mmCIF file of C-alpha atoms and ligand atoms in Angstrom:
data_model
loop_
_atom_site.group_PDB
_atom_site.id
_atom_site.type_symbol
_atom_site.label_atom_id
_atom_site.label_comp_id
_atom_site.label_asym_id
_atom_site.label_seq_id
_atom_site.Cartn_x
_atom_site.Cartn_y
_atom_site.Cartn_z
ATOM 1 C CA MET A 1 -0.384 0.147 -0.664
ATOM 2 C CA LYS A 2 1.594 3.465 -0.801
ATOM 3 C CA LYS A 3 2.314 5.580 2.138
ATOM 4 C CA VAL A 4 1.499 9.429 2.590
ATOM 5 C CA LEU A 5 3.102 11.153 5.636
ATOM 6 C CA VAL A 6 0.725 14.108 6.407
ATOM 7 C CA LEU A 7 2.126 17.611 7.641
ATOM 8 C CA GLU A 8 -0.140 19.203 9.372
ATOM 9 C CA ASP A 9 -0.232 21.029 12.912
ATOM 10 C CA GLU A 10 -4.184 21.640 13.234
ATOM 11 C CA ALA A 11 -5.512 17.987 14.439
ATOM 12 C CA ASN A 12 -9.268 18.454 13.010
ATOM 13 C CA ILE A 13 -7.598 19.154 9.816
ATOM 14 C CA ARG A 14 -4.820 16.563 9.690
ATOM 15 C CA SER A 15 -7.626 14.004 11.068
ATOM 16 C CA PHE A 16 -9.729 14.897 7.891
ATOM 17 C CA VAL A 17 -7.263 14.399 5.625
ATOM 18 C CA VAL A 18 -5.781 11.468 6.529
ATOM 19 C CA LEU A 19 -9.805 9.830 7.183
ATOM 20 C CA ASN A 20 -9.799 10.609 3.168
ATOM 21 C CA LEU A 21 -6.733 9.326 2.444
ATOM 22 C CA LYS A 22 -7.154 6.336 3.977
ATOM 23 C CA ARG A 23 -10.630 5.793 2.352
ATOM 24 C CA ALA A 24 -9.008 5.882 -0.715
ATOM 25 C CA GLY A 25 -6.721 3.108 -0.234
ATOM 26 C CA TYR A 26 -3.206 4.715 0.867
ATOM 27 C CA GLU A 27 -1.418 4.288 4.333
ATOM 28 C CA THR A 28 -0.838 7.583 6.106
ATOM 29 C CA VAL A 29 1.709 8.506 8.509
ATOM 30 C CA GLU A 30 0.904 11.894 10.499
ATOM 31 C CA ALA A 31 3.292 14.583 11.999
ATOM 32 C CA GLY A 32 2.329 17.812 13.609
ATOM 33 C CA SER A 33 5.538 19.403 13.279
ATOM 34 C CA GLY A 34 8.184 19.511 10.588
ATOM 35 C CA GLU A 35 10.777 18.209 12.662
ATOM 36 C CA GLU A 36 8.557 15.286 13.479
ATOM 37 C CA ALA A 37 8.066 14.745 10.051
ATOM 38 C CA LEU A 38 11.808 14.600 9.048
ATOM 39 C CA GLU A 39 12.361 12.324 11.942
ATOM 40 C CA LEU A 40 9.571 10.493 10.600
ATOM 41 C CA LEU A 41 10.723 10.297 7.197
ATOM 42 C CA LYS A 42 13.748 8.520 8.232
ATOM 43 C CA GLN A 43 11.962 5.992 10.280
ATOM 44 C CA HIS A 44 9.520 5.262 7.191
ATOM 45 C CA PRO A 45 12.033 4.861 4.005
ATOM 46 C CA ASP A 46 9.236 3.790 2.439
ATOM 47 C CA ILE A 47 6.850 6.666 2.499
ATOM 48 C CA ARG A 48 6.303 7.918 -1.646
ATOM 49 C CA LEU A 49 4.357 11.241 -0.909
ATOM 50 C CA ALA A 50 4.432 14.118 1.401
ATOM 51 C CA LEU A 51 1.951 16.606 2.372
ATOM 52 C CA LEU A 52 3.548 19.237 4.079
ATOM 53 C CA ASP A 53 1.504 21.997 5.704
ATOM 54 C CA VAL A 54 3.259 25.397 5.273
ATOM 55 C CA MET A 55 2.237 27.465 8.017
ATOM 56 C CA LEU A 56 3.725 25.110 11.389
ATOM 57 C CA PRO A 57 5.203 25.873 15.004
ATOM 58 C CA GLY A 58 8.845 25.616 14.256
ATOM 59 C CA ILE A 59 10.556 25.251 11.177
ATOM 60 C CA ASP A 60 7.763 26.228 8.408
ATOM 61 C CA GLY A 61 6.933 23.842 5.328
ATOM 62 C CA PHE A 62 8.678 25.186 2.728
ATOM 63 C CA GLU A 63 12.080 24.285 4.819
ATOM 64 C CA VAL A 64 10.634 20.965 5.236
ATOM 65 C CA CYS A 65 10.441 20.285 1.393
ATOM 66 C CA HIS A 66 14.260 22.447 1.218
ATOM 67 C CA ARG A 67 15.223 19.619 3.600
ATOM 68 C CA ILE A 68 13.361 16.626 2.325
ATOM 69 C CA ARG A 69 14.898 17.422 -1.550
ATOM 70 C CA ALA A 70 18.258 18.152 0.191
ATOM 71 C CA SER A 71 18.781 14.173 0.406
ATOM 72 C CA ASN A 72 15.536 12.649 -1.155
ATOM 73 C CA SER A 73 14.569 13.514 -4.629
ATOM 74 C CA LYS A 74 12.547 10.435 -5.154
ATOM 75 C CA VAL A 75 9.590 11.092 -2.605
ATOM 76 C CA GLY A 76 6.817 13.080 -4.057
ATOM 77 C CA ILE A 77 6.139 16.896 -2.303
ATOM 78 C CA ILE A 78 2.099 18.535 -2.208
ATOM 79 C CA MET A 79 2.419 21.853 -0.483
ATOM 80 C CA LEU A 80 -0.804 22.597 1.483
ATOM 81 C CA THR A 81 -1.021 26.690 1.137
ATOM 82 C CA ALA A 82 -3.403 28.842 2.488
ATOM 83 C CA ARG A 83 -5.397 30.960 0.305
ATOM 84 C CA THR A 84 -4.292 34.474 1.765
ATOM 85 C CA GLN A 85 -0.886 33.285 0.843
ATOM 86 C CA GLU A 86 0.684 35.257 -2.446
ATOM 87 C CA MET A 87 1.239 33.095 -5.121
ATOM 88 C CA ASP A 88 4.172 34.337 -6.057
ATOM 89 C CA LYS A 89 5.631 34.040 -2.496
ATOM 90 C CA VAL A 90 5.107 30.688 -2.492
ATOM 91 C CA THR A 91 5.638 29.466 -5.991
ATOM 92 C CA GLY A 92 9.120 31.395 -5.271
ATOM 93 C CA LEU A 93 9.451 29.727 -2.057
ATOM 94 C CA MET A 94 8.435 25.954 -3.822
ATOM 95 C CA THR A 95 12.151 24.919 -4.080
ATOM 96 C CA GLY A 96 11.404 21.461 -4.813
ATOM 97 C CA ALA A 97 7.751 20.714 -4.341
ATOM 98 C CA ASP A 98 5.628 18.852 -7.137
ATOM 99 C CA ASP A 99 2.034 20.649 -6.326
ATOM 100 C CA TYR A 100 0.232 22.406 -4.397
ATOM 101 C CA VAL A 101 -2.884 22.443 -3.087
ATOM 102 C CA THR A 102 -4.536 25.717 -1.785
ATOM 103 C CA LYS A 103 -7.044 24.811 1.276
ATOM 104 C CA PRO A 104 -9.864 24.610 1.509
ATOM 105 C CA PHE A 105 -9.629 22.074 -0.407
ATOM 106 C CA SER A 106 -12.356 19.246 -0.950
ATOM 107 C CA PRO A 107 -11.661 15.900 -0.320
ATOM 108 C CA ALA A 108 -12.248 14.895 -3.672
ATOM 109 C CA GLU A 109 -9.659 17.162 -5.278
ATOM 110 C CA LEU A 110 -6.966 16.398 -2.558
ATOM 111 C CA THR A 111 -7.211 12.662 -3.190
ATOM 112 C CA ALA A 112 -7.459 13.406 -6.974
ATOM 113 C CA ARG A 113 -4.161 15.420 -6.729
ATOM 114 C CA VAL A 114 -2.829 12.758 -4.434
ATOM 115 C CA ASP A 115 -3.556 9.669 -7.133
ATOM 116 C CA ALA A 116 -2.025 12.364 -10.138
ATOM 117 C CA LEU A 117 1.090 12.547 -8.504
ATOM 118 C CA SER A 118 1.471 8.881 -7.236
ATOM 119 C CA ARG A 119 0.814 7.646 -10.933
ATOM 120 C CA ARG A 120 3.041 10.193 -11.841
ATOM 121 C CA LEU A 121 5.732 8.521 -8.837
ATOM 122 C CA GLY A 122 4.824 5.084 -10.447
ATOM 123 C CA GLY A 123 7.125 5.159 -13.160
ATOM 124 C CA ASP A 124 5.164 2.582 -14.845
ATOM 125 C CA THR A 125 4.804 4.163 -18.056
ATOM 126 C CA ALA A 126 8.503 4.314 -18.697
ATOM 127 C CA PRO A 127 8.954 2.926 -22.434
ATOM 128 C CA VAL A 128 10.798 -0.087 -22.798
ATOM 129 C CA ASP A 129 13.877 0.704 -25.558
ATOM 130 C CA ASN A 130 18.099 1.212 -25.475
ATOM 131 C CA GLY A 131 16.654 3.617 -22.360
ATOM 132 C CA GLU A 132 19.096 6.919 -23.198
ATOM 133 C CA ILE A 133 18.469 10.023 -25.079
ATOM 134 C CA SER A 134 21.045 11.670 -26.333
ATOM 135 C CA GLN A 135 21.237 15.080 -27.238
ATOM 136 C CA PRO A 136 24.528 16.955 -25.843
ATOM 137 C CA PRO A 137 25.524 18.098 -24.117
ATOM 138 C CA PHE A 138 22.526 16.429 -22.246
ATOM 139 C CA LEU A 139 21.665 12.637 -22.322
ATOM 140 C CA LEU A 140 18.542 11.380 -20.399
ATOM 141 C CA ASN A 141 18.524 7.824 -18.998
ATOM 142 C CA THR A 142 15.307 6.570 -19.330
ATOM 143 C CA ARG A 143 15.643 3.437 -17.498
ATOM 144 C CA ASN A 144 16.758 4.813 -14.220
ATOM 145 C CA ARG A 145 15.069 7.965 -14.873
ATOM 146 C CA THR A 146 18.615 10.024 -14.712
ATOM 147 C CA LEU A 147 20.046 13.418 -16.603
ATOM 148 C CA SER A 148 23.354 13.768 -16.968
ATOM 149 C CA LYS A 149 25.134 17.578 -18.935
ATOM 150 C CA ASN A 150 28.684 16.873 -20.082
ATOM 151 C CA GLY A 151 28.823 13.405 -17.910
ATOM 152 C CA GLN A 152 28.124 15.558 -14.782
ATOM 153 C CA ARG A 153 24.758 13.833 -13.045
ATOM 154 C CA ILE A 154 22.006 16.652 -12.587
ATOM 155 C CA LYS A 155 19.673 15.705 -9.902
ATOM 156 C CA LEU A 156 15.944 16.098 -10.764
ATOM 157 C CA THR A 157 12.598 15.338 -9.426
ATOM 158 C CA GLN A 158 10.318 12.730 -10.805
ATOM 159 C CA VAL A 159 8.271 15.500 -12.249
ATOM 160 C CA GLU A 160 11.287 17.777 -13.204
ATOM 161 C CA TYR A 161 12.780 13.944 -15.468
ATOM 162 C CA SER A 162 9.199 14.280 -16.568
ATOM 163 C CA VAL A 163 9.419 17.387 -18.004
ATOM 164 C CA MET A 164 12.793 16.965 -19.551
ATOM 165 C CA LYS A 165 11.583 13.491 -20.677
ATOM 166 C CA LEU A 166 8.978 15.480 -22.546
ATOM 167 C CA PHE A 167 11.254 18.150 -23.882
ATOM 168 C CA MET A 168 13.927 15.838 -25.011
ATOM 169 C CA ASP A 169 11.269 13.406 -27.057
ATOM 170 C CA ASN A 170 10.334 17.035 -28.832
ATOM 171 C CA PRO A 171 13.549 18.894 -29.863
ATOM 172 C CA GLY A 172 13.170 22.436 -31.383
ATOM 173 C CA LYS A 173 9.248 21.975 -31.086
ATOM 174 C CA ALA A 174 7.078 24.738 -29.313
ATOM 175 C CA LEU A 175 4.648 22.832 -26.684
ATOM 176 C CA SER A 176 1.916 24.820 -25.118
ATOM 177 C CA ARG A 177 1.870 25.216 -21.222
ATOM 178 C CA GLU A 178 -1.177 23.238 -21.275
ATOM 179 C CA GLU A 179 0.356 20.637 -24.066
ATOM 180 C CA ILE A 180 3.121 20.492 -20.593
ATOM 181 C CA LEU A 181 0.640 20.460 -17.943
ATOM 182 C CA GLU A 182 -1.578 17.836 -19.575
ATOM 183 C CA SER A 183 1.281 15.512 -20.741
ATOM 184 C CA VAL A 184 3.099 15.296 -17.220
ATOM 185 C CA TRP A 185 0.681 16.303 -14.329
ATOM 186 C CA GLY A 186 -1.836 14.357 -16.618
ATOM 187 C CA ARG A 187 -5.245 14.936 -18.282
ATOM 188 C CA ASP A 188 -7.307 15.039 -14.928
ATOM 189 C CA TYR A 189 -5.287 18.049 -12.663
ATOM 190 C CA TYR A 190 -6.995 20.185 -10.804
ATOM 191 C CA GLY A 191 -4.798 22.649 -10.547
ATOM 192 C CA GLU A 192 -3.153 25.752 -12.225
ATOM 193 C CA VAL A 193 -1.275 25.775 -15.404
ATOM 194 C CA LYS A 194 1.252 28.016 -13.496
ATOM 195 C CA ILE A 195 2.528 24.734 -11.697
ATOM 196 C CA VAL A 196 4.312 24.538 -15.188
ATOM 197 C CA ASP A 197 6.219 27.787 -15.098
ATOM 198 C CA VAL A 198 7.162 27.241 -11.502
ATOM 199 C CA ASN A 199 8.857 24.086 -12.815
ATOM 200 C CA ILE A 200 10.633 25.520 -15.510
ATOM 201 C CA ARG A 201 12.007 28.322 -13.446
ATOM 202 C CA ARG A 202 13.684 25.513 -11.448
ATOM 203 C CA LEU A 203 14.792 23.457 -14.142
ATOM 204 C CA ARG A 204 16.427 26.297 -15.846
ATOM 205 C CA LEU A 205 18.669 26.609 -12.749
ATOM 206 C CA LYS A 206 19.423 22.861 -12.898
ATOM 207 C CA VAL A 207 20.161 22.631 -16.873
ATOM 208 C CA GLU A 208 20.849 26.245 -18.273
ATOM 209 C CA ASP A 209 24.483 27.802 -18.086
ATOM 210 C CA ASP A 210 23.045 30.631 -17.236
ATOM 211 C CA PRO A 211 19.403 30.589 -15.945
ATOM 212 C CA THR A 212 18.676 34.275 -16.664
ATOM 213 C CA ASN A 213 19.569 33.986 -20.514
ATOM 214 C CA PRO A 214 18.454 30.123 -21.258
ATOM 215 C CA THR A 215 19.390 28.559 -24.158
ATOM 216 C CA TYR A 216 18.185 25.150 -23.627
ATOM 217 C CA ILE A 217 14.632 25.956 -22.925
ATOM 218 C CA THR A 218 13.421 28.875 -24.245
ATOM 219 C CA THR A 219 10.210 30.949 -23.992
ATOM 220 C CA VAL A 220 7.837 31.113 -26.559
ATOM 221 C CA TRP A 221 5.534 34.215 -25.734
ATOM 222 C CA GLY A 222 2.347 33.601 -25.201
ATOM 223 C CA PHE A 223 2.266 30.301 -25.339
ATOM 224 C CA GLY A 224 4.625 28.327 -23.797
ATOM 225 C CA TYR A 225 7.847 26.557 -23.935
ATOM 226 C CA LYS A 226 10.851 24.948 -26.376
ATOM 227 C CA TRP A 227 13.691 22.775 -26.253
ATOM 228 C CA GLY A 228 16.039 24.730 -28.444
ATOM 229 C CA PHE A 229 18.067 22.890 -30.270
HETATM 230 CA CA1 CA B 1 -0.656 25.205 9.838
#
């Protein structure tokens, strides 16, 4: 059974989330603080996905996300944000989260987002081929889902990997943000197309020589992005 960590300091919200995840077939591990969440992740290496509330006593959800990513690129992360938080600030701070859900959310929305991320993490749609896409200086290995540039490994989240795979399967083709969203996040994604921009911004920091002047992932104004070769 897929194990989900639920980090939320408000007990009633936490039990609401846990109840709905259990109904949807997930096993849950509960944390009331960021420190506790990090400890539980160490104790349960089989946790596949983490829901992180942002506003917490002690270290906040962004810091928890940051610390998880420092050691683990595999776990899926969904941030639980409040509507009152400015989205620009939130997205800027989402270093390493795969998705976010805005409070208040319905049980259906939450489980749909968890299901969608969980499916993407499954990696069960990986094609069986020779496993490598070489576009120097980049090499994408679809078997271990890794990317390297000039032989140097670039650490990617599973979502970032999926975006890179889409780009490298379509070199030189302008892809609309909606197309990227549908291909990577799935047709049933409830969120906003902005999540694409958040991930592209982060990918540029990892793959570009100069992220402020991107040459590999170029912007197609008013449309989307292009893997520019
Ligand atoms: Ca809170």
